[in-house]
Structures are given as structure tokens and as C-alpha cells.
Coordinates of C-alpha atoms in Angstrom, one line a residue:
M23 CA 7.1 10.0 10.8
G24 CA 5.0 13.2 11.9
I25 CA 3.1 13.6 14.7
I26 CA 0.3 12.2 13.0
E27 CA 0.5 9.8 10.2
S28 CA -3.1 9.4 9.5
I29 CA -6.7 10.3 11.4
S30 CA -9.5 8.2 11.5
G31 CA -12.9 7.6 12.1
S32 CA -13.4 4.0 11.4
L33 CA -16.2 1.7 10.3
K34 CA -17.8 1.0 13.6
R35 CA -16.3 -2.2 15.2
R36 CA -18.7 -5.2 16.0
A37 CA -17.9 -7.6 18.7
R38 CA -16.8 -11.0 17.2
G39 CA -15.3 -14.4 18.7
A40 CA -13.0 -14.4 21.4
E41 CA -13.9 -11.2 23.5
G42 CA -10.7 -9.3 24.7
S43 CA -8.4 -11.2 22.0
N44 CA -5.1 -9.6 21.4
L45 CA -4.5 -10.8 18.1
L46 CA -4.9 -8.6 15.4
G47 CA -5.1 -9.3 11.6
A48 CA -3.5 -7.5 8.5
L49 CA -5.0 -8.4 5.2
D50 CA -4.1 -7.6 1.9
I51 CA -6.7 -7.6 -0.8
G52 CA -4.5 -8.0 -4.0
S53 CA -5.5 -8.6 -7.4
S54 CA -3.3 -11.9 -7.6
N55 CA -3.1 -12.9 -4.3
I56 CA -5.2 -12.3 -0.9
S57 CA -2.4 -12.3 2.4
C58 CA -3.1 -12.4 5.9
L59 CA -0.9 -11.9 9.0
V60 CA -2.0 -12.6 12.5
V61 CA 0.1 -10.7 14.8
R62 CA -0.1 -9.9 18.7
K63 CA 2.5 -7.6 20.8
D64 CA 5.6 -9.2 21.5
G65 CA 6.7 -9.6 25.3
G66 CA 9.6 -7.1 25.1
G67 CA 7.6 -4.2 26.0
N68 CA 8.6 -2.1 23.1
G69 CA 5.0 -2.3 21.6
A70 CA 6.4 -4.2 18.1
W71 CA 4.3 -6.8 16.6
E72 CA 5.1 -10.4 16.2
V73 CA 3.6 -12.5 13.8
V74 CA 1.8 -15.8 15.2
G75 CA -0.1 -16.7 12.2
A76 CA 0.4 -16.3 8.4
S77 CA -1.7 -17.3 5.2
R78 CA -1.8 -16.6 1.2
R79 CA -4.4 -17.6 -1.3
M80 CA -4.7 -16.7 -5.1
S81 CA -7.4 -14.3 -5.3
A82 CA -10.5 -14.8 -6.7
G83 CA -13.8 -12.6 -7.6
I84 CA -11.2 -9.7 -7.5
K85 CA -10.0 -7.6 -10.4
A86 CA -7.6 -4.7 -9.9
G87 CA -7.9 -4.9 -6.2
R88 CA -12.0 -4.5 -6.9
I89 CA -14.8 -6.9 -5.8
V90 CA -16.2 -8.3 -9.0
D91 CA -17.7 -11.6 -7.6
M92 CA -18.9 -11.1 -3.9
S93 CA -19.6 -14.8 -3.3
A94 CA -16.1 -15.9 -4.7
A95 CA -14.2 -13.0 -3.0
E96 CA -15.7 -13.7 0.3
A97 CA -14.8 -17.4 0.2
T98 CA -11.1 -16.6 -0.6
I99 CA -11.1 -13.9 2.2
R100 CA -12.7 -16.4 4.7
A101 CA -10.5 -19.1 3.9
C102 CA -7.3 -16.9 4.0
V103 CA -8.1 -15.4 7.4
D104 CA -9.4 -18.8 8.7
A105 CA -5.8 -20.7 7.5
A106 CA -4.0 -17.8 9.3
E107 CA -6.2 -18.0 12.7
Q108 CA -5.7 -21.9 12.8
I109 CA -1.7 -21.2 12.9
A110 CA -2.2 -18.6 15.5
G111 CA -4.3 -20.6 17.6
G112 CA -7.0 -17.9 18.3
R113 CA -9.3 -15.3 16.4
V114 CA -8.1 -12.0 15.4
R115 CA -10.4 -9.3 17.1
S116 CA -10.2 -6.8 14.0
L117 CA -8.3 -6.5 10.5
V118 CA -6.4 -3.8 9.1
V119 CA -7.0 -3.9 5.4
G120 CA -4.9 -2.7 2.7
F121 CA -6.8 -1.8 -0.7
S122 CA -5.8 -0.5 -4.1
C123 CA -9.2 -0.2 -5.4
G124 CA -11.4 2.7 -5.8
A125 CA -8.8 5.1 -7.6
P126 CA -7.3 6.6 -4.5
E127 CA -6.1 10.2 -4.9
G128 CA -4.3 12.7 -2.8
R129 CA -4.1 16.2 -2.6
M130 CA -2.2 18.5 -0.6
I131 CA -4.1 21.1 1.2
S132 CA -2.6 24.1 3.0
L133 CA -4.1 25.6 5.9
S134 CA -3.5 28.2 8.9
T135 CA -5.1 29.3 12.0
R136 CA -4.6 32.5 13.9
L137 CA -3.5 31.7 17.6
N138 CA -2.7 35.5 18.6
G139 CA 0.4 34.5 20.5
S140 CA -1.0 31.7 22.6
V141 CA 0.5 28.1 23.0
V142 CA -0.3 25.8 20.5
R143 CA -2.6 23.2 22.0
D144 CA -4.0 19.6 20.7
E145 CA -7.3 21.1 19.7
D146 CA -5.5 23.5 17.3
V147 CA -3.9 20.7 15.5
V148 CA -7.2 18.9 15.5
W149 CA -9.1 22.0 14.0
L150 CA -6.8 22.0 11.0
L151 CA -7.0 18.4 10.5
R152 CA -10.5 18.8 10.6
Q153 CA -10.7 21.7 8.1
G154 CA -8.4 19.5 5.8
C155 CA -10.9 16.5 5.7
E156 CA -13.9 18.6 4.9
Q157 CA -12.3 20.9 2.3
N158 CA -11.5 17.6 0.5
L159 CA -14.7 16.4 0.6
R160 CA -16.1 15.3 -2.7
A161 CA -19.3 13.5 -4.2
G162 CA -19.1 10.1 -4.6
R163 CA -15.8 9.8 -2.7
T164 CA -14.6 8.8 0.9
S165 CA -11.8 10.5 2.7
V166 CA -9.2 7.6 3.8
H167 CA -5.8 9.5 5.1
A168 CA -5.2 12.9 6.4
I169 CA -1.3 13.0 6.9
P170 CA 0.2 16.4 8.2
C171 CA 3.4 16.7 6.1
S172 CA 4.3 20.1 7.8
F173 CA 3.9 22.7 10.3
R174 CA 5.1 26.1 10.3
I175 CA 4.8 28.7 13.3
D176 CA 4.3 32.2 11.9
D177 CA 7.0 32.8 9.3
S178 CA 9.8 30.5 10.6
E179 CA 11.0 27.2 9.2
T180 CA 9.2 23.9 9.5
V181 CA 8.7 22.4 12.8
R182 CA 8.0 18.6 13.6
D183 CA 5.5 19.3 16.7
P184 CA 4.3 22.5 17.3
R185 CA 2.3 21.7 20.5
G186 CA 3.3 23.7 23.3
M187 CA 5.2 26.5 21.3
F188 CA 3.8 29.9 21.1
A189 CA 2.7 31.1 17.8
R190 CA 0.5 34.2 16.1
T191 CA -0.2 31.9 13.3
L192 CA 0.0 28.0 13.1
H193 CA 0.3 26.5 9.3
A194 CA 0.0 23.0 8.2
D195 CA 0.4 21.4 4.7
I196 CA -1.9 18.0 5.0
H197 CA -2.1 15.3 2.7
V198 CA -5.5 14.1 2.2
I199 CA -6.3 10.8 0.3
D200 CA -9.7 9.7 -0.9
A201 CA -11.4 6.9 -2.9
K202 CA -14.6 6.1 -4.6
A203 CA -17.2 5.3 -1.7
N204 CA -19.2 2.4 -3.7
V205 CA -15.9 0.6 -4.4
L206 CA -15.0 1.0 -0.6
Q207 CA -18.6 -0.2 0.4
N208 CA -18.3 -3.0 -1.6
L209 CA -15.1 -4.1 -0.2
T210 CA -16.2 -3.6 3.3
A211 CA -19.5 -5.6 2.7
C212 CA -17.7 -8.3 1.4
I213 CA -15.1 -8.7 4.5
R214 CA -18.1 -8.0 7.2
R215 CA -19.8 -10.9 5.3
C216 CA -17.0 -13.0 6.6
H217 CA -17.9 -12.0 10.0
L218 CA -14.7 -9.8 10.3
D219 CA -14.6 -6.5 12.2
I220 CA -12.7 -3.6 10.1
E221 CA -10.1 -1.9 12.2
R222 CA -9.2 0.7 9.4
L223 CA -8.4 0.8 5.9
V224 CA -4.9 1.7 4.4
V225 CA -3.8 2.6 0.8
A226 CA -1.8 -0.2 -0.6
S227 CA 0.7 2.1 -2.0
Y228 CA 1.3 3.7 1.7
A229 CA 1.5 0.5 3.5
S230 CA 4.2 -0.6 0.8
G231 CA 6.3 2.3 1.3
L232 CA 6.1 2.1 4.8
S233 CA 7.4 -1.4 4.6
V234 CA 10.4 -1.3 2.7
L235 CA 11.8 2.2 2.9
S236 CA 13.8 3.3 5.9
N237 CA 13.4 6.2 8.1
D238 CA 16.4 8.0 6.2
E239 CA 14.9 7.2 3.0
T240 CA 11.4 8.6 4.1
E241 CA 13.3 11.8 5.6
L242 CA 15.5 12.5 2.8
G243 CA 13.0 11.4 0.1
A244 CA 12.3 8.3 -1.5
I245 CA 9.7 6.6 -4.3
C246 CA 8.3 3.2 -3.9
I247 CA 7.1 1.6 -6.9
D248 CA 5.0 -1.7 -5.9
L249 CA 4.5 -3.9 -9.1
G250 CA 1.5 -5.5 -8.3
G251 CA -0.8 -7.8 -10.5
G252 CA -3.5 -5.8 -11.6
S253 CA -1.8 -2.5 -11.2
S254 CA 1.5 -0.7 -10.2
Q255 CA 1.2 1.5 -7.2
V256 CA 3.5 4.3 -6.6
S257 CA 4.1 6.3 -3.4
M258 CA 6.6 9.1 -2.7
F259 CA 8.1 10.3 0.8
F260 CA 9.5 13.3 1.9
G261 CA 10.5 15.0 5.3
G262 CA 9.3 11.9 6.9
A263 CA 5.5 12.2 5.5
L264 CA 3.7 10.6 2.4
V265 CA 3.5 13.5 -0.1
Y266 CA 2.4 11.7 -3.2
I267 CA 0.4 8.9 -4.6
D268 CA -0.4 7.4 -7.8
E269 CA -1.1 4.5 -10.0
T270 CA -1.2 3.1 -13.3
H271 CA -3.4 0.2 -14.5
L272 CA -0.6 -1.6 -15.9
G273 CA 0.6 -4.5 -13.6
S274 CA 2.7 -8.0 -13.9
Q275 CA -0.6 -9.7 -14.7
Y276 CA -0.7 -8.1 -17.9
I277 CA 3.1 -9.7 -18.5
T278 CA 1.2 -12.9 -17.6
N279 CA -1.3 -12.3 -20.1
D280 CA 1.3 -11.5 -23.0
I281 CA 2.9 -14.7 -22.2
A282 CA -0.3 -16.7 -22.5
R283 CA -1.1 -15.1 -25.7
G284 CA 2.0 -15.0 -27.5
I285 CA 3.1 -18.7 -27.0
P286 CA 0.1 -19.5 -26.8
T287 CA -0.4 -21.4 -23.4
Q288 CA -2.8 -21.4 -20.3
L289 CA -2.6 -18.6 -17.9
G290 CA -1.4 -20.9 -15.1
Q291 CA 1.5 -22.2 -17.2
A292 CA 2.2 -18.5 -18.3
E293 CA 2.2 -17.6 -14.5
R294 CA 4.7 -20.4 -14.2
L295 CA 6.8 -19.6 -17.1
K296 CA 7.1 -16.1 -15.9
M297 CA 8.4 -16.7 -12.5
L298 CA 10.7 -19.7 -13.3
H299 CA 12.0 -18.9 -16.5
G300 CA 11.2 -15.2 -17.1
G301 CA 13.7 -12.3 -17.4
V302 CA 14.4 -9.1 -18.8
F303 CA 18.0 -9.1 -20.7
E304 CA 18.9 -11.9 -23.0
D305 CA 22.1 -13.8 -23.1
P306 CA 23.4 -16.2 -26.2
A307 CA 22.5 -19.4 -24.3
D308 CA 18.9 -18.1 -24.2
T309 CA 18.7 -18.7 -27.8
S310 CA 19.2 -22.6 -27.5
E311 CA 17.5 -23.2 -23.9
M312 CA 14.3 -24.5 -24.6
I313 CA 11.1 -24.5 -22.3
S314 CA 8.0 -26.9 -22.7
C315 CA 4.5 -25.5 -22.0
A316 CA 1.2 -26.9 -22.4
K317 CA -0.9 -25.6 -25.3
P318 CA -4.3 -24.0 -24.5
G319 CA -6.7 -26.1 -23.3
E320 CA -4.7 -29.1 -22.9
E321 CA -3.7 -30.7 -19.6
E322 CA -0.3 -30.3 -18.3
E323 CA 0.4 -34.2 -19.0
S324 CA -0.7 -34.0 -22.6
E325 CA 0.4 -32.6 -25.7
T326 CA 2.9 -29.5 -24.9
H327 CA 5.3 -27.3 -27.2
Q328 CA 8.5 -25.7 -26.9
I329 CA 9.5 -22.0 -26.8
S330 CA 13.2 -20.8 -26.3
R331 CA 13.8 -18.7 -23.4
A332 CA 15.2 -15.9 -25.8
N333 CA 11.2 -15.6 -27.1
L334 CA 10.0 -15.8 -23.5
I335 CA 12.0 -12.4 -22.5
N336 CA 11.1 -10.8 -25.9
I337 CA 7.6 -11.1 -24.7
I338 CA 8.2 -9.8 -21.1
R339 CA 10.4 -7.1 -21.6
P340 CA 8.4 -4.7 -23.6
R341 CA 5.4 -4.8 -21.2
L342 CA 7.8 -4.3 -18.2
E343 CA 9.5 -1.2 -20.2
E344 CA 5.9 0.1 -21.1
I345 CA 5.0 -0.2 -17.3
F346 CA 8.2 1.5 -16.0
E347 CA 8.1 4.4 -18.5
T348 CA 4.4 4.9 -17.7
V349 CA 5.4 5.4 -14.0
R350 CA 8.3 7.6 -14.9
E351 CA 5.9 10.0 -17.1
R352 CA 3.5 10.3 -14.2
L353 CA 5.8 10.9 -11.4
R354 CA 7.2 13.6 -13.5
Q355 CA 4.2 15.3 -13.0
S356 CA 5.0 15.8 -9.3
S357 CA 6.7 18.7 -7.9
Y358 CA 8.6 16.5 -5.5
Y359 CA 9.9 14.3 -8.2
D360 CA 13.0 16.0 -8.7
L361 CA 13.9 16.3 -5.1
V362 CA 13.2 12.3 -4.4
G363 CA 13.7 11.0 -7.8
R364 CA 17.2 9.8 -7.2
C365 CA 15.9 7.0 -4.6
I366 CA 13.7 4.5 -5.9
V367 CA 12.8 1.0 -4.4
L368 CA 11.0 -1.8 -6.0
T369 CA 8.5 -3.9 -4.6
G370 CA 5.6 -6.1 -5.2
G371 CA 5.6 -9.3 -7.1
G372 CA 6.9 -7.9 -10.5
A373 CA 9.9 -6.6 -8.3
S374 CA 10.8 -10.5 -8.3
L375 CA 11.4 -10.9 -12.1
A376 CA 14.8 -11.3 -13.0
G377 CA 16.5 -8.1 -14.3
A378 CA 13.7 -5.9 -13.4
R379 CA 16.0 -3.9 -11.1
E380 CA 18.1 -3.3 -13.7
L381 CA 15.8 -2.4 -16.2
A382 CA 14.3 0.2 -13.7
S383 CA 17.8 1.7 -13.1
N384 CA 18.0 2.0 -17.1
I385 CA 14.8 3.7 -17.3
F386 CA 15.0 5.8 -14.3
D387 CA 18.8 6.4 -14.8
T388 CA 19.4 6.0 -11.1
E389 CA 20.4 3.1 -8.6
V390 CA 17.1 1.2 -7.7
R391 CA 17.0 -1.4 -4.9
V392 CA 14.4 -4.3 -4.4
G393 CA 12.7 -3.7 -1.2
Q394 CA 12.4 -7.0 1.0
P395 CA 10.0 -6.4 4.1
S396 CA 11.8 -8.8 6.4
W397 CA 11.7 -6.5 9.6
V398 CA 8.7 -8.2 11.8
S399 CA 9.4 -11.1 14.2
G400 CA 8.1 -14.2 13.0
L401 CA 7.2 -13.3 9.6
P402 CA 7.8 -16.7 7.5
K403 CA 10.4 -17.0 5.0
A404 CA 8.0 -17.5 2.2
M405 CA 6.6 -14.0 3.0
C406 CA 9.6 -11.9 3.1
G407 CA 9.5 -11.4 0.0
P408 CA 8.6 -7.9 -2.1
D409 CA 5.2 -9.4 -2.8
S410 CA 4.3 -9.2 0.7
S411 CA 5.2 -5.4 1.0
V412 CA 1.6 -4.3 1.4
V413 CA 0.4 -7.1 4.0
V414 CA 4.0 -6.4 6.5
G415 CA 3.4 -2.5 5.9
L416 CA -0.2 -2.7 7.5
L417 CA 1.7 -3.6 10.7
A418 CA 4.0 -0.4 10.2
C419 CA 0.8 1.8 9.7
I420 CA -0.6 0.3 13.0
Q421 CA 2.8 1.1 15.0
E422 CA 3.5 4.4 13.4
T423 CA -0.3 5.8 14.2
N424 CA -0.5 4.2 17.5
N425 CA -3.5 2.4 16.4
T426 CA -5.6 5.4 15.2
D427 CA -7.9 4.5 12.6
I428 CA -9.0 5.8 9.1
I429 CA -11.2 9.0 8.2
T430 CA -14.6 8.6 6.4
N431 CA -16.8 11.4 5.1
T432 CA -19.2 10.1 7.7
G433 CA -16.9 9.9 10.6
V434 CA -15.0 13.1 10.7
T435 CA -16.5 14.2 14.1
S436 CA -15.9 10.9 15.7
A437 CA -12.4 10.4 14.2
M438 CA -11.5 14.0 15.7
K439 CA -12.6 13.1 19.2
R440 CA -10.5 10.1 19.1
I441 CA -7.4 11.8 17.7
A442 CA -7.8 14.4 20.2
S443 CA -7.8 11.6 22.7
W444 CA -4.5 10.3 21.3
L445 CA -2.7 13.7 21.2
R446 CA -3.3 14.3 25.0
A447 CA -2.1 10.7 25.7
S448 CA 0.9 11.1 23.6
S449 CA 2.0 14.2 25.1
N450 CA 2.0 12.5 28.8

């Protein structure tokens, strides 16, 4: 997927636990759940990752992916990682962290450099990437990804890898993604309070797309819609690269809240009703199918009341329609939508809702499928569903980028040194 999927200049590593451990952790900080995978390189010599430990915990101290209670979030993250480490039988040396907080935004930057007919070198590519990062520096925000979407030599067509080619001018289109600096600082501080190192940060929508889209889909063009708890994340791929990201602050947790208010019942009961009995399309039998639920403030075993499944569906459908319609309107603002809008993949916890795929197909007027990230060796069955797309996609990020890190505003220079080393190594 391009010669460099993202460049990094990571948060500085600190020694931890078992020195020289070959284990690596992937951690998804979600609004509803925190998920952790502990992986190691498999023995096949192909560089793929094998899952040796996995854990999931309900989020606490987190709202819309953002830390709102440091102590509660720390306790949940620590418990989740510790549980995965116990299954793996070892401690992770560092974490790749997926995040959706900080209002991540992407900008496409076009740059060029004159080479006067000489060969394109690693340093020429690095210079363009450096310029892309520096031109995107904005007050109060931190650069997270710099993704080359295309290269052109002189007036020729797009080339995949320009190195070694003769050129008078090298052009590049670079997708630079940044997020609010203070929000990411709070997130990284919370993780470090758990005595965990951060290998790199990855925008959740990017990881989700890598997890569930095929190589053909990312090449020809596809949209991934991740229906998370606190928000819905969107990623758009074309030509083998991430070309667009967006989000709407409407997620599946809003459906749960609507159920809790509309019945009314407890939030825990509302989530259970949504997942076990919820749906989008009503049939005649739903009017007579009655569901019991506890009243607000009552214990589950005490007094309950009943609603029909038809009433539950009538609460769920309007909110899900609103989410899809909002996403559709935002996608139409992208110049890539006409190219890739015929291929849409749903993922995230909300994608498991009965009828969600069919409703999305009606609203977007195209075929829609639900993405299942089950391609990783050793992934437990409970984490093969669409709600695990981000944490599994973090492993795809590691494989695609050959363990390069993430750029921060304070680490551009060191990042370029590391990426230059990677470029030299990859050409051998």
C-alpha cells in the first residue's frame, strides 16, 4: 500500500518489564470497550503476527475516545493489558495504540522538488515527506500520519515507487493527518501511568480500514464506515492509500441512550436489548413478541415491564438512519466519493445490529458488506467480529509500515532519520 504508509517520530521508548521480549501489544481505546491483543512474530518466517493473548474490558473514564477520568481509565487499561499478558505468558515491550479522540483531520498536500535529471534517491523522498509534515503544522495540533498517496515524475503518469528513476522534477501528493495535541497528551499520559511504552499512535479509522478491506478494494477504491460507540469513523481508500478520513459524533451508544429513555430502562438493560433483540426492519410477528426489561433504578430480578419488539425497532431505526444519512452527506463533500462510493464496508460494534447492512445499502444506494477482521493467526473467536476491526487493524499497520512509528510535531527530524534508514533497508 504505497512505499511508506505512515512516517513516525514516536513518543520516546522507555525500558520496561522483560528486556528483549519479542511480544508487542495492540491497544484500541474505544468509547464502549478497550481491547488488547498481544502478538509475536510467527515461526513461518513471513513476518506475520500471531495472537498469543487477548482481552476486552468495558471502557471507564472515557467518553468519545477521550480521557475524562484519568484514574478510572488507567485502571481499565491496566486490567485489560494485564489480562492479555497473562494469557500470553509474558509482558509486552511496547504498545501500538488506536485512538479516535482529538478530532483527527486529514489534509492532502501536493509538493514537488527539482532533480535536474538525476536519479531519485531516498533522501529526495524523505525531503518531500518532511516538507509535507512541516507545512501541515498547526497551532495546538500534533501530526500523526503522513501517507504518500501518489508520486509523479515530470509530466508522466503516477508511479508506485520513484526511487532509482531519472527525473527532472519529482511530485508527491501526501495525506497528512493531525489531531488536538492536548487530547493526545492526556491519552499518552494515561497509558504511561500504566507503565506501558507507546510504540506508535494510529488513527482508529485508518486501522479499521486496513483490517477489513481487501487489497483490491483499497486499490480500486472503497469506504469503511466504523460504527463505534461514541462516534462513527469514516476512512476512504483509493490507489492503495488512505485518501480521506472523517467522523460524526453519532455512534451506537446514542442508540442505547434512545432505548433507555424511550422504554424507559437502565443503560445496561438497553444495551442488552439492542444487541439481543434489536433490529432495523419490522415484520408482523414483532408486534406480538414481548420483551421484559427492568425499570430504571430497579434490580433486574425485581419489577419489570414489557415492550414489543416492534416498539424497540421503532426506537432504533430513526437513530441509525440519522447516522447513515449524516455520514453520507459528509462523504459527498469529498472529491473522491464519486470514484469510490460504490464499495462500502461496515464495521464496528454497530455493524452487528440486525438489518444495519441492509439499511446502509438502501441509504447509500449501493451494495454494502459487513467487514470481519478474522485474518490474523490465533485471533480468538470472540474477537473476530466487526467490533474488533480497529485492534486487529493495528497489526495490519505494523506489517504495512515495517514498524515505522508516528510523526509528532516535536519529532519530525528524528522521524525522518528513522524513515531514511527504513528506505535504505527496504531497497536492499
